[in-house]
């Protein structure tokens, strides 16, 4: 059974701090790892990672994948109160028997940034 | 247009009602998904359509009936639901998995079963 584990489950930091969120996974026929930010309703896509060692960056956010050790990290530098959200890690793997790919989500990390 | 739209935004229905949730995208994606999300939990996969054919049904009760009438539309028909079915129902779409493509989510329909 595919498994995605995120840590920590929750985190409280002050504005300006740097945070690192972790995601480890066990997935059959790995295709990609995705990070989402969820504030109120639907998740907002952040990054998709398919290759080891290549950092994806978007402003203050960056992420990297280690396919050998089966984990990814999401870094947020100079945090702002607007970064407060649940950050979801999801891994896409082959769904055996159906020829389709399934996205398995972790439980998420709840980040709270206080002024 | 990188948007997935869902209607209605909110729905309150009784246990004997029949209703439908609708999802639409115009990104040319040929894979579409229904997820169910309870409060403070990550989304749970319900159904996957690939080229308008149901390819994954994650053991969802038959009171939920998906339909993909064309490549842009995805419906979820609801009948005889239970109060525990109250949740946020999310639709997503992506390119069909010949490669590792990301899924785009709609804003969701907040369903309350009374």
PDB file of N, CA and C in Angstrom, chain A residues 31-32 34 36 38 41-42 45 48 50 92 95 98 100-103 105-106, chain B residues 35 37 42-43 45 55-56 58 90 97-103 105-107:
ATOM      1  N   UNK A  31       6.107   8.179  -9.938  1.00  0.00           N
ATOM      2  CA  UNK A  31       6.135   9.023 -11.131  1.00  0.00           C
ATOM      3  C   UNK A  31       6.514  10.454 -10.774  1.00  0.00           C
ATOM      4  N   UNK A  32       5.908  10.975  -9.706  1.00  0.00           N
ATOM      5  CA  UNK A  32       6.206  12.362  -9.340  1.00  0.00           C
ATOM      6  C   UNK A  32       5.771  12.629  -7.907  1.00  0.00           C
ATOM      7  N   UNK A  34       4.353  15.880  -5.523  1.00  0.00           N
ATOM      8  CA  UNK A  34       3.766  17.210  -5.638  1.00  0.00           C
ATOM      9  C   UNK A  34       3.583  17.831  -4.268  1.00  0.00           C
ATOM     10  N   UNK A  36       1.427  20.893  -2.313  1.00  0.00           N
ATOM     11  CA  UNK A  36       0.278  21.781  -2.405  1.00  0.00           C
ATOM     12  C   UNK A  36       0.195  22.614  -1.136  1.00  0.00           C
ATOM     13  N   UNK A  38      -2.731  24.429   1.148  1.00  0.00           N
ATOM     14  CA  UNK A  38      -4.185  24.484   1.324  1.00  0.00           C
ATOM     15  C   UNK A  38      -4.521  25.435   2.452  1.00  0.00           C
ATOM     16  N   UNK A  41     -10.061  26.215   1.108  1.00  0.00           N
ATOM     17  CA  UNK A  41     -10.775  25.162   0.384  1.00  0.00           C
ATOM     18  C   UNK A  41      -9.815  24.258  -0.377  1.00  0.00           C
ATOM     19  N   UNK A  42      -9.721  24.466  -1.667  1.00  0.00           N
ATOM     20  CA  UNK A  42      -8.991  23.519  -2.491  1.00  0.00           C
ATOM     21  C   UNK A  42      -7.489  23.743  -2.399  1.00  0.00           C
ATOM     22  N   UNK A  45      -1.624  24.222  -6.164  1.00  0.00           N
ATOM     23  CA  UNK A  45      -0.406  23.532  -6.582  1.00  0.00           C
ATOM     24  C   UNK A  45       0.817  24.419  -6.397  1.00  0.00           C
ATOM     25  N   UNK A  48       5.974  20.374  -8.659  1.00  0.00           N
ATOM     26  CA  UNK A  48       6.008  18.969  -9.037  1.00  0.00           C
ATOM     27  C   UNK A  48       7.466  18.579  -9.243  1.00  0.00           C
ATOM     28  N   UNK A  50      10.153  15.427 -10.245  1.00  0.00           N
ATOM     29  CA  UNK A  50      10.270  14.088 -10.825  1.00  0.00           C
ATOM     30  C   UNK A  50      11.703  13.578 -10.783  1.00  0.00           C
ATOM     31  N   UNK A  92       2.585  10.519  -6.780  1.00  0.00           N
ATOM     32  CA  UNK A  92       1.866   9.834  -7.846  1.00  0.00           C
ATOM     33  C   UNK A  92       2.603   8.539  -8.171  1.00  0.00           C
ATOM     34  N   UNK A  95      -1.149   2.733 -10.219  1.00  0.00           N
ATOM     35  CA  UNK A  95      -2.225   2.004  -9.546  1.00  0.00           C
ATOM     36  C   UNK A  95      -2.327   0.653 -10.223  1.00  0.00           C
ATOM     37  N   UNK A  98      -5.141  -1.178 -12.979  1.00  0.00           N
ATOM     38  CA  UNK A  98      -6.053  -0.281 -13.691  1.00  0.00           C
ATOM     39  C   UNK A  98      -5.335   0.528 -14.749  1.00  0.00           C
ATOM     40  N   UNK A 100      -3.741   3.136 -14.431  1.00  0.00           N
ATOM     41  CA  UNK A 100      -3.807   4.567 -14.171  1.00  0.00           C
ATOM     42  C   UNK A 100      -2.943   4.904 -12.971  1.00  0.00           C
ATOM     43  N   UNK A 101      -2.668   6.186 -12.817  1.00  0.00           N
ATOM     44  CA  UNK A 101      -1.829   6.648 -11.726  1.00  0.00           C
ATOM     45  C   UNK A 101      -2.689   7.212 -10.611  1.00  0.00           C
ATOM     46  N   UNK A 102      -2.285   6.921  -9.406  1.00  0.00           N
ATOM     47  CA  UNK A 102      -3.028   7.365  -8.235  1.00  0.00           C
ATOM     48  C   UNK A 102      -2.183   8.344  -7.444  1.00  0.00           C
ATOM     49  N   UNK A 103      -2.844   9.380  -6.939  1.00  0.00           N
ATOM     50  CA  UNK A 103      -2.175  10.382  -6.110  1.00  0.00           C
ATOM     51  C   UNK A 103      -2.466  10.058  -4.655  1.00  0.00           C
ATOM     52  N   UNK A 105      -1.930  11.234  -0.789  1.00  0.00           N
ATOM     53  CA  UNK A 105      -1.577  12.413   0.001  1.00  0.00           C
ATOM     54  C   UNK A 105      -1.046  12.029   1.374  1.00  0.00           C
ATOM     55  N   UNK A 106      -0.126  12.847   1.889  1.00  0.00           N
ATOM     56  CA  UNK A 106       0.226  12.786   3.301  1.00  0.00           C
ATOM     57  C   UNK A 106      -0.830  13.508   4.118  1.00  0.00           C
TER      58      UNK A 106
ATOM     59  N   UNK B  35     -12.392  13.809  -5.474  1.00  0.00           N
ATOM     60  CA  UNK B  35     -11.854  13.571  -4.142  1.00  0.00           C
ATOM     61  C   UNK B  35     -12.895  13.995  -3.115  1.00  0.00           C
ATOM     62  N   UNK B  37     -12.975  15.364   0.882  1.00  0.00           N
ATOM     63  CA  UNK B  37     -12.111  15.850   1.949  1.00  0.00           C
ATOM     64  C   UNK B  37     -12.928  16.202   3.177  1.00  0.00           C
ATOM     65  N   UNK B  42      -6.445  15.216   4.675  1.00  0.00           N
ATOM     66  CA  UNK B  42      -6.115  15.409   3.260  1.00  0.00           C
ATOM     67  C   UNK B  42      -7.197  14.820   2.368  1.00  0.00           C
ATOM     68  N   UNK B  43      -7.231  15.222   1.110  1.00  0.00           N
ATOM     69  CA  UNK B  43      -8.245  14.680   0.192  1.00  0.00           C
ATOM     70  C   UNK B  43      -8.098  13.167   0.003  1.00  0.00           C
ATOM     71  N   UNK B  45      -8.984  10.056  -2.549  1.00  0.00           N
ATOM     72  CA  UNK B  45      -9.378   9.778  -3.916  1.00  0.00           C
ATOM     73  C   UNK B  45     -10.651   8.939  -3.940  1.00  0.00           C
ATOM     74  N   UNK B  55     -11.520   4.668 -14.679  1.00  0.00           N
ATOM     75  CA  UNK B  55     -10.365   3.784 -14.561  1.00  0.00           C
ATOM     76  C   UNK B  55     -10.078   3.399 -13.116  1.00  0.00           C
ATOM     77  N   UNK B  56     -10.512   4.201 -12.170  1.00  0.00           N
ATOM     78  CA  UNK B  56     -10.320   3.872 -10.763  1.00  0.00           C
ATOM     79  C   UNK B  56     -11.597   4.209  -9.991  1.00  0.00           C
ATOM     80  N   UNK B  58     -12.338   3.923  -6.016  1.00  0.00           N
ATOM     81  CA  UNK B  58     -11.711   3.564  -4.749  1.00  0.00           C
ATOM     82  C   UNK B  58     -12.720   3.035  -3.741  1.00  0.00           C
ATOM     83  N   UNK B  90     -13.957  17.642  -4.013  1.00  0.00           N
ATOM     84  CA  UNK B  90     -13.033  18.331  -4.907  1.00  0.00           C
ATOM     85  C   UNK B  90     -12.924  17.599  -6.235  1.00  0.00           C
ATOM     86  N   UNK B  97      -1.783  10.220 -17.801  1.00  0.00           N
ATOM     87  CA  UNK B  97      -0.454   9.925 -17.279  1.00  0.00           C
ATOM     88  C   UNK B  97       0.428   9.146 -18.221  1.00  0.00           C
ATOM     89  N   UNK B  98       0.895   9.812 -19.241  1.00  0.00           N
ATOM     90  CA  UNK B  98       2.002   9.277 -20.017  1.00  0.00           C
ATOM     91  C   UNK B  98       3.285   9.856 -19.469  1.00  0.00           C
ATOM     92  N   UNK B  99       3.168  10.807 -18.633  1.00  0.00           N
ATOM     93  CA  UNK B  99       4.293  11.447 -17.954  1.00  0.00           C
ATOM     94  C   UNK B  99       3.815  11.900 -16.594  1.00  0.00           C
ATOM     95  N   UNK B 100       4.645  12.576 -15.851  1.00  0.00           N
ATOM     96  CA  UNK B 100       4.294  12.980 -14.486  1.00  0.00           C
ATOM     97  C   UNK B 100       3.706  14.380 -14.520  1.00  0.00           C
ATOM     98  N   UNK B 101       2.415  14.491 -14.751  1.00  0.00           N
ATOM     99  CA  UNK B 101       1.762  15.791 -14.833  1.00  0.00           C
ATOM    100  C   UNK B 101       1.059  16.126 -13.535  1.00  0.00           C
ATOM    101  N   UNK B 102       0.956  17.397 -13.267  1.00  0.00           N
ATOM    102  CA  UNK B 102       0.327  17.827 -12.032  1.00  0.00           C
ATOM    103  C   UNK B 102      -1.181  17.896 -12.192  1.00  0.00           C
ATOM    104  N   UNK B 103      -1.856  17.803 -11.072  1.00  0.00           N
ATOM    105  CA  UNK B 103      -3.306  17.908 -11.041  1.00  0.00           C
ATOM    106  C   UNK B 103      -3.713  19.317 -10.622  1.00  0.00           C
ATOM    107  N   UNK B 105      -6.758  21.529  -9.114  1.00  0.00           N
ATOM    108  CA  UNK B 105      -7.969  21.323  -8.326  1.00  0.00           C
ATOM    109  C   UNK B 105      -8.945  22.469  -8.520  1.00  0.00           C
ATOM    110  N   UNK B 106     -10.237  22.132  -8.473  1.00  0.00           N
ATOM    111  CA  UNK B 106     -11.270  23.142  -8.387  1.00  0.00           C
ATOM    112  C   UNK B 106     -11.441  23.592  -6.947  1.00  0.00           C
ATOM    113  N   UNK B 107     -12.304  24.588  -6.715  1.00  0.00           N
ATOM    114  CA  UNK B 107     -12.486  25.130  -5.368  1.00  0.00           C
ATOM    115  C   UNK B 107     -13.322  24.224  -4.464  1.00  0.00           C
TER     116      UNK B 107
END
